[in-house]
Tab-separated table of C-alpha atoms and ligand atoms in Angstrom:
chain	number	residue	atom	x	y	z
A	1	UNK	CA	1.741	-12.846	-18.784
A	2	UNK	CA	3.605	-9.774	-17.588
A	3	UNK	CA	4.425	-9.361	-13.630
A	4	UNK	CA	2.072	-6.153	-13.852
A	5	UNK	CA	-1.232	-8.209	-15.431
A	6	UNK	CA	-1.021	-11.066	-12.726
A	7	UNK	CA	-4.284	-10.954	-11.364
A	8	UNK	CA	-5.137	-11.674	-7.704
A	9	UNK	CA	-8.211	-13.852	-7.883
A	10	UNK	CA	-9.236	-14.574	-4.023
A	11	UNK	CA	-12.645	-15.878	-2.866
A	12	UNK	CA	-13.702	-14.557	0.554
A	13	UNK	CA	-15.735	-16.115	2.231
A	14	UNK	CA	-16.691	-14.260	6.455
A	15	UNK	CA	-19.226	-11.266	6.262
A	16	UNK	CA	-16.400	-9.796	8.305
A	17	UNK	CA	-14.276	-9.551	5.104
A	18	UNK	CA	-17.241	-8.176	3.333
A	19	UNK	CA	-18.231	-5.146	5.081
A	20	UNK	CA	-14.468	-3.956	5.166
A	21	UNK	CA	-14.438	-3.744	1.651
A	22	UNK	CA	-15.295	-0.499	1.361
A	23	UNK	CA	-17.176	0.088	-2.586
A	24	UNK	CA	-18.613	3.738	-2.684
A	25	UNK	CA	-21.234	2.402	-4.810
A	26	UNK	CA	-23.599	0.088	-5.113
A	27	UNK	CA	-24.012	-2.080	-8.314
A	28	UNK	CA	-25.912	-5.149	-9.612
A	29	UNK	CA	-23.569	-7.298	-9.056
A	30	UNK	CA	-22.605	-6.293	-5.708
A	31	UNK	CA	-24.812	-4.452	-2.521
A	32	UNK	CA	-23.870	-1.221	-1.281
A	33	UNK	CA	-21.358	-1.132	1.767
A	34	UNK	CA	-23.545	-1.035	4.944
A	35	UNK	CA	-21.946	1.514	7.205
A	36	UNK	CA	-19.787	3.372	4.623
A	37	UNK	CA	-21.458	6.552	4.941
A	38	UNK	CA	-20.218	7.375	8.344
A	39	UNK	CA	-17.098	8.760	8.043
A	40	UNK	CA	-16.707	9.544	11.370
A	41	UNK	CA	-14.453	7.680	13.912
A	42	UNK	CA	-17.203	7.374	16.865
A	43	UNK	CA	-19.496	5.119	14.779
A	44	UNK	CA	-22.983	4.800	17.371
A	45	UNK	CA	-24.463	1.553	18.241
A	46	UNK	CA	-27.862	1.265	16.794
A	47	UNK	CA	-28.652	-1.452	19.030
A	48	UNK	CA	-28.491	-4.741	19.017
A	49	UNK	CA	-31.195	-4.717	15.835
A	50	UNK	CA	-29.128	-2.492	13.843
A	51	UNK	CA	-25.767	-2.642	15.141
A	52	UNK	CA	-23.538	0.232	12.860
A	53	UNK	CA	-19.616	-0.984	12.304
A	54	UNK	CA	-17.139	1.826	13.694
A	55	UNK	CA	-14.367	2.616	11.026
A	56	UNK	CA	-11.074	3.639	12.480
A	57	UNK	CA	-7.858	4.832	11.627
A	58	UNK	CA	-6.301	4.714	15.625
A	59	UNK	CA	-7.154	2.071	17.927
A	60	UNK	CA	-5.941	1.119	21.623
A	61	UNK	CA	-6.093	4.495	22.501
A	62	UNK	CA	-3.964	6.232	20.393
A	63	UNK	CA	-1.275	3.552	20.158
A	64	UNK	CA	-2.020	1.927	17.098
A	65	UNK	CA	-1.693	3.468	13.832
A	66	UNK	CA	-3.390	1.858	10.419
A	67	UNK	CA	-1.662	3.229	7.896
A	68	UNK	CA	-2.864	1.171	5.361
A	69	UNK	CA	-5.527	2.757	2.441
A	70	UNK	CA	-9.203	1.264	2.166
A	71	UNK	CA	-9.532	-0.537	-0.906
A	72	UNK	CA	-12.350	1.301	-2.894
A	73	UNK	CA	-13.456	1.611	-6.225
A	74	UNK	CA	-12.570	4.993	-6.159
A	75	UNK	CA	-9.062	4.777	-5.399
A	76	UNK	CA	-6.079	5.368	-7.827
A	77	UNK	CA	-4.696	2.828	-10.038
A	78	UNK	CA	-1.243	3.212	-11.959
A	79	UNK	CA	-1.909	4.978	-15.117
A	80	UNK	CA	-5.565	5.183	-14.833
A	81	UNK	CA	-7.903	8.058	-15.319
A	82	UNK	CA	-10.927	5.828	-13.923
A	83	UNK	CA	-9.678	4.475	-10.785
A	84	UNK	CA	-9.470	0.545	-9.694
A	85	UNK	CA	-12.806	0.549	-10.895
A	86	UNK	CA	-15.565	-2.841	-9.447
A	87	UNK	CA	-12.912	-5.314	-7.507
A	88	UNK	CA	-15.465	-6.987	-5.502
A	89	UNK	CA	-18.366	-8.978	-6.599
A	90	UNK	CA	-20.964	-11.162	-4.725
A	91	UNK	CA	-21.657	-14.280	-6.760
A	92	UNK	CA	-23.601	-15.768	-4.019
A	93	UNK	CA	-26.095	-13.576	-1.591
A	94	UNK	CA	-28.154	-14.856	1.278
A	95	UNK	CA	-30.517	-12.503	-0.837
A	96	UNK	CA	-30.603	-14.885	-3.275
A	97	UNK	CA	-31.174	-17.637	-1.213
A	98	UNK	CA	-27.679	-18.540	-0.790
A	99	UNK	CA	-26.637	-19.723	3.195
A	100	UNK	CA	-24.196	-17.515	3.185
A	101	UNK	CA	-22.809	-14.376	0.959
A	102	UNK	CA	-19.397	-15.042	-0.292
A	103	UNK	CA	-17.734	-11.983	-1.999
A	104	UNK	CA	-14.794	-12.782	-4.580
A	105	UNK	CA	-12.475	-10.482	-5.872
A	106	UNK	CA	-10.103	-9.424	-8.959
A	107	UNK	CA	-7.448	-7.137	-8.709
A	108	UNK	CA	-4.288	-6.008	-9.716
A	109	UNK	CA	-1.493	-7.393	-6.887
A	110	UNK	CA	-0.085	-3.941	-6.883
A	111	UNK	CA	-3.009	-2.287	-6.031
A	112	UNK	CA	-3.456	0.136	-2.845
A	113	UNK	CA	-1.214	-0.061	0.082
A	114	UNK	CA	1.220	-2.690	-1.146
A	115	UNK	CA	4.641	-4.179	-1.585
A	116	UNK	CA	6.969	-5.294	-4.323
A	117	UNK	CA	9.402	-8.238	-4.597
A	118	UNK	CA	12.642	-8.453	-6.351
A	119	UNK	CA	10.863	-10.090	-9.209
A	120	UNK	CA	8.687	-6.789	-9.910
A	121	UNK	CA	11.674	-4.698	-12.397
A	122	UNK	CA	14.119	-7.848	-12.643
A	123	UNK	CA	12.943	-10.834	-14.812
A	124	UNK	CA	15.743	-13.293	-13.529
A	125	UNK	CA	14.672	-12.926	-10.414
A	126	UNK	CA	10.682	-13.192	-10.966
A	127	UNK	CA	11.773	-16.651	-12.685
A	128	UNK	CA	14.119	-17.787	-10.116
A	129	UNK	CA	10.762	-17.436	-7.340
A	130	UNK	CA	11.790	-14.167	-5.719
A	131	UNK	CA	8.053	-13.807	-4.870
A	132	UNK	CA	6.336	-11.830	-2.298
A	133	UNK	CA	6.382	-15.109	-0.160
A	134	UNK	CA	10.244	-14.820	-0.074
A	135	UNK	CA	10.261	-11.495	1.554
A	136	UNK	CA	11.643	-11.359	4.826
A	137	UNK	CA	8.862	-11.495	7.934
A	138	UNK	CA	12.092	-9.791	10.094
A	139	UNK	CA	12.081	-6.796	7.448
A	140	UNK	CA	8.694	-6.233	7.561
A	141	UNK	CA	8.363	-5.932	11.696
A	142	UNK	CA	10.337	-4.029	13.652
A	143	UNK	CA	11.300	-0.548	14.803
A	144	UNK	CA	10.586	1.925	12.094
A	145	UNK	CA	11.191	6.152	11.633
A	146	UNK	CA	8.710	8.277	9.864
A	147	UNK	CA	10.098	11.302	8.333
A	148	UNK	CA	9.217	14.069	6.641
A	149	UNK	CA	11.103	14.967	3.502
A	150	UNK	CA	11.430	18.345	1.498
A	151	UNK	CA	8.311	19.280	0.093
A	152	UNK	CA	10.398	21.126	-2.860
A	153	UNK	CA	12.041	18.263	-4.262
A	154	UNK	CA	11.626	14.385	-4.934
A	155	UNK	CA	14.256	12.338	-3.383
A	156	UNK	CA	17.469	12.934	-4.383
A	157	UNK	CA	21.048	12.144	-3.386
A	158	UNK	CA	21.579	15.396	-1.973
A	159	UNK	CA	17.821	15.173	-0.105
A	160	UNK	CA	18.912	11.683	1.563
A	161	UNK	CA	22.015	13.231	2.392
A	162	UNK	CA	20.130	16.156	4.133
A	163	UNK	CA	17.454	13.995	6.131
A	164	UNK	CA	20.795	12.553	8.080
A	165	UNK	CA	19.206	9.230	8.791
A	166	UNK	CA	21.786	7.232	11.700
A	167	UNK	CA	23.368	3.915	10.678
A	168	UNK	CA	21.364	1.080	11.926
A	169	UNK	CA	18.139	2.569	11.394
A	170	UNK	CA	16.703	-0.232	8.813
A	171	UNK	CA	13.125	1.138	8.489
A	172	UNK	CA	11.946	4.385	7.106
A	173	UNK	CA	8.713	5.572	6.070
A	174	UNK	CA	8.629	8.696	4.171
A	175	UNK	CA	6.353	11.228	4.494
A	176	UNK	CA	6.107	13.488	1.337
A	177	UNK	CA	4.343	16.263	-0.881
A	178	UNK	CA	2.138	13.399	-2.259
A	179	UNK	CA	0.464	13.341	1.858
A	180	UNK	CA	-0.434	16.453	1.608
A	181	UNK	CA	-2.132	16.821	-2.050
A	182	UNK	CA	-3.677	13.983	-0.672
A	183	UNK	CA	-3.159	11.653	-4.142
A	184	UNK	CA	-3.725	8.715	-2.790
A	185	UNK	CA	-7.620	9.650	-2.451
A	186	UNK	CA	-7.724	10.966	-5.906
A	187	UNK	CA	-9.123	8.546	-8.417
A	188	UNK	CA	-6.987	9.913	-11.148
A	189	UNK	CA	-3.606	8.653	-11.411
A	190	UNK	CA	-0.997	11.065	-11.034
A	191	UNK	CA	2.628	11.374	-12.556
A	192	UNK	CA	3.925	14.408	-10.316
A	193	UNK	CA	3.887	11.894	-7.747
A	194	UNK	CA	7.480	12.487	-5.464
A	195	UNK	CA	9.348	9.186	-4.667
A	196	UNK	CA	13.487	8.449	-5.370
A	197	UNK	CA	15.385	9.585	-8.239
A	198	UNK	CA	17.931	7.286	-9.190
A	199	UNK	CA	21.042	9.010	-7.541
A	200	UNK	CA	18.634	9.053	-4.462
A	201	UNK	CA	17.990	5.212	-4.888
A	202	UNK	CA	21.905	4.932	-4.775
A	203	UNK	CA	22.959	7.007	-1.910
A	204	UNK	CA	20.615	5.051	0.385
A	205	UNK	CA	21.995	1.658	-0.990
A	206	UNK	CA	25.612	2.723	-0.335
A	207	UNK	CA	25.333	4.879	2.847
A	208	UNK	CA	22.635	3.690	4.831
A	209	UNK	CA	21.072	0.320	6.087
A	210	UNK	CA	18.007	1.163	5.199
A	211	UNK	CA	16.132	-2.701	4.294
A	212	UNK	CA	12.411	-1.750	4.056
A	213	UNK	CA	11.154	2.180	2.338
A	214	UNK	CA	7.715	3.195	2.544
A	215	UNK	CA	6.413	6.083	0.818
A	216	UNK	CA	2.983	7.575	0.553
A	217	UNK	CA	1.805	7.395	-3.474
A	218	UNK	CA	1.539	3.845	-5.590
A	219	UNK	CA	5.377	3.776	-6.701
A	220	UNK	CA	8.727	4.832	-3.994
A	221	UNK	CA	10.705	5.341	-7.423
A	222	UNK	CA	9.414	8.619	-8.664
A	223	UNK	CA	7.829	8.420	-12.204
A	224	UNK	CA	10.615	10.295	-14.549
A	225	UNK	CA	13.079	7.708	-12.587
A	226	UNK	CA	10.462	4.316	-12.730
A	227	UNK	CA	12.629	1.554	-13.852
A	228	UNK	CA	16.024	3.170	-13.033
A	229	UNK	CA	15.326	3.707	-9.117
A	230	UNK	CA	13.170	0.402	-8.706
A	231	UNK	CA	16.490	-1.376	-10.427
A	232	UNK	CA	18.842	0.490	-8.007
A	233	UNK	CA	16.714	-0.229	-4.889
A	234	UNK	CA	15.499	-4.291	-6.259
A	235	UNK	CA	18.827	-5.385	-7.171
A	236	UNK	CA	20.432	-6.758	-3.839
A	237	UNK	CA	17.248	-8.333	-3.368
A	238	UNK	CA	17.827	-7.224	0.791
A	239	UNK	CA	15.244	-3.939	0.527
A	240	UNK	CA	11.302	-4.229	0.428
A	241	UNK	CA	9.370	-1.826	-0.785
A	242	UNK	CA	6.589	-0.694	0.565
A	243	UNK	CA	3.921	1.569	-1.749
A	244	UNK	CA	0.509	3.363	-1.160
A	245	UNK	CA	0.946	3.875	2.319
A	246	UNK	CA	-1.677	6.014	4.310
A	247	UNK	CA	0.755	8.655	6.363
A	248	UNK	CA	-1.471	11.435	6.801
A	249	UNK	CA	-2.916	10.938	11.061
A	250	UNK	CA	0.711	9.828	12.350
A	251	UNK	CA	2.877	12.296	13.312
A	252	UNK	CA	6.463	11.711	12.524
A	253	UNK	CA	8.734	9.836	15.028
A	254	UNK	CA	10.073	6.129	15.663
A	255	UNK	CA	7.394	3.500	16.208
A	256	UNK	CA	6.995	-0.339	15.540
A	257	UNK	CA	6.617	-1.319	12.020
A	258	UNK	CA	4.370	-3.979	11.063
A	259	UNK	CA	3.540	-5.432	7.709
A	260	UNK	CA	2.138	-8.423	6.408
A	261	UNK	CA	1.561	-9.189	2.831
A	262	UNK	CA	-0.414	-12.146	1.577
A	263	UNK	CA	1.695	-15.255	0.634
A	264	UNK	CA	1.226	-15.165	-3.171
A	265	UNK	CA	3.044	-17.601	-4.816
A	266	UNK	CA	4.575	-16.674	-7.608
A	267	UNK	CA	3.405	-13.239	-7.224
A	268	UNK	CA	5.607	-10.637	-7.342
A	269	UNK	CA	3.634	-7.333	-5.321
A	270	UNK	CA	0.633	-8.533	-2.960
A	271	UNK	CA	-1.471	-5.577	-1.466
A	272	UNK	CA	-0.695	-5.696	2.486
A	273	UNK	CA	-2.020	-4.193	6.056
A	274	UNK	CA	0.707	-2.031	7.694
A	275	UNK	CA	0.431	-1.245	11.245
A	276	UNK	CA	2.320	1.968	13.280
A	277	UNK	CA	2.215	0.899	16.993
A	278	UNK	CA	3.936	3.838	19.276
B	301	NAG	C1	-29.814	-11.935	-7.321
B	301	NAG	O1	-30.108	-12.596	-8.526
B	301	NAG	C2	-30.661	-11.733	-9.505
B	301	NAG	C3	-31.111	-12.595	-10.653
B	301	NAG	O2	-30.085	-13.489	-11.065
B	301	NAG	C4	-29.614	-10.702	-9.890
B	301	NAG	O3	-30.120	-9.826	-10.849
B	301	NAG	C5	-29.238	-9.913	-8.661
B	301	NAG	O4	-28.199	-9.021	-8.972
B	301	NAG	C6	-28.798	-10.836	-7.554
B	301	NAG	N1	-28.603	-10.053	-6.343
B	301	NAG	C7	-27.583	-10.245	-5.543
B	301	NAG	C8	-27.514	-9.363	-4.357
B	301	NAG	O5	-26.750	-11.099	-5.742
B	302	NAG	C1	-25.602	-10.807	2.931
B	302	NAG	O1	-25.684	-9.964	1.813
B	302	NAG	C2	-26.890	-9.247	1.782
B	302	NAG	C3	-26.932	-8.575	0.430
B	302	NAG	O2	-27.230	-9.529	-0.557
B	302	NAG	C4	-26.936	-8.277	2.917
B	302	NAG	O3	-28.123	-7.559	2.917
B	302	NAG	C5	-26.818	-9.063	4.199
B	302	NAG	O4	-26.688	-8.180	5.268
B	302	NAG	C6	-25.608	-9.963	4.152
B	302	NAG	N1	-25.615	-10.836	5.282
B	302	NAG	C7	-24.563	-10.973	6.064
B	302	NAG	C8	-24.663	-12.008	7.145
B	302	NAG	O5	-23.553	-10.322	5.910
B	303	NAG	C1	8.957	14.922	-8.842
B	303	NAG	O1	9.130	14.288	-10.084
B	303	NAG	C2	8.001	14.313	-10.925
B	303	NAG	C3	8.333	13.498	-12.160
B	303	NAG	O2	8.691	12.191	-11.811
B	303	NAG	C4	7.635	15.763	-11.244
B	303	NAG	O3	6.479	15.787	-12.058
B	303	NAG	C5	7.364	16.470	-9.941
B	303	NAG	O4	7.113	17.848	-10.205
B	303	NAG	C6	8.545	16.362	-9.004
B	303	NAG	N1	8.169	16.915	-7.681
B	303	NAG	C7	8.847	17.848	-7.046
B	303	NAG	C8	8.289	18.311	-5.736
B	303	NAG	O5	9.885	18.279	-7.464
């Protein structure tokens, strides 16, 4: 078994968990999402009846940023014409005379707004247990920049040299070309994805103390680079990556980091909420 076929297999079991799995569609083996059609961010009560969920991207008035993606079946999947395709199924429905539903779902750990371990590029490491339950807690919360990069280019040596990020800053989250063609909402995977070239990769390592990237498409190494950049950046084993984020409603600026990946032993990506508190 490969690190990229480990399966997350995860039984849920609150209604809670259920309706924020967003499926666009509904199939025979699972319901269709009740309150997925409002898009909207000022969902209405229908009373207490029919009460309607309200979907956000900001809560606490502006002060807390999700920028994590909704898992769908719609959304991208690496190398995939057809999307992550069914993740979610419900095996047992109060429909069905069951006391409760309980949902259970299948999908790949690097799926959606996620993050990767050293274990992901470097086999020594997945076998030694540098899992995604290893990853530093401290890393992963804390105060973070989001910057725009050069919309021209992916990220290069000479582009890292040009953003002039200050020593000390240990978190950046950057904003690219792949936020505005919007790819992470396109079901087909896409190659012209930007994210770091390998000379990129190694100017951060040497000249900055950066310890956690973000980046806005399913990969920060950019595609022509894959292996090379995720090598460069995986190696020290001090720098977590973090993939699929959803950058598009935050303006750019320091805020409060906050990540927290499931603890999947043995895994070496797990899909994770990120927060942006200002
Ligand atoms: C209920 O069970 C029937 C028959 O096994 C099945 O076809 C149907 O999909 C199930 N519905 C739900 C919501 O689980
Ligand atoms: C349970 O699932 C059914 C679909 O089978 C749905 O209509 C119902 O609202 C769900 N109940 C709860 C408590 O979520
Ligand atoms: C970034 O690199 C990819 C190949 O990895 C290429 O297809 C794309 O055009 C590049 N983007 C820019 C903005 O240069």
């Amino acid at each position: 078994m490969t690190p990229l076929h480990f399966f997350l297999l995860l039984l849920l079991s609150s209604a809670a968990l259920i309706s924020a799995a967003a499926a666009t569609a509904s199939t025979t083996a699972y319901p269709s999402i009740p309150g997925t059609d409002s898009t909207t961010d000022c969902g209405l009560s229908g009373g207490d009846e029919n009460p309607v969920p309200i979907r956000r991207e900001v809560y606490g008035n502006g002060k807390i940023f999700d920028i994590s993606h909704r898992y769908t079946v719609d959304m991208p999947s690496w190398e995939s014409k057809d999307g992550v395709g069914q993740f979610l199924w419900l095996p047992k429905s109060m429909k069905n005379g069951s006391l409760a539903n309980n949902s259970e779902m299948k999908l790949p750990t690097h799926t959606g707004t996620h993050l990767d371990a050293p274990g992901h590029v470097i086999d020594r490491y997945f076998d030694a247990g540098f899992d995604v339950d290893t990853l530093d807690l401290e890393v992963l919360n804390g105060p973070a920049l989001l910057i725009d990069v050069p919309r021209d280019k992916n990220i290069t040596a000479e582009v890292m040299e040009s953003l002039k990020i200050p020593k000390g800053v240990r978190r950046v989250l950057f904003r690219t070309l792949n936020t505005d063609r919007r790819l992470m909402f396109k079901k087909e995977f896409d190659t012209s994805y930007v994210g770091f070239m390998k000379d990129g990769a190694e100017w951060l390592v040497k000249h900055t103390d950066i310890k956690l990237i973000g980046i806005d498409y399913l990969s920060v190494a950019a595609f022509d680079d894959l292996i090379p950049s995720h090598l460069v950046l995986l190696e020290g084993r001090d720098i977590i990556l973090v993939e699929g984020l959803k950058l598009d409603v935050v303006q750019p600026g320091i805020y409060s980091v906050h990540c927290l990946p499931l603890r999947l032993l043995g895994a070496e990506g797990s899909p994770t909420r990120c927060i942006l508190i200002k």
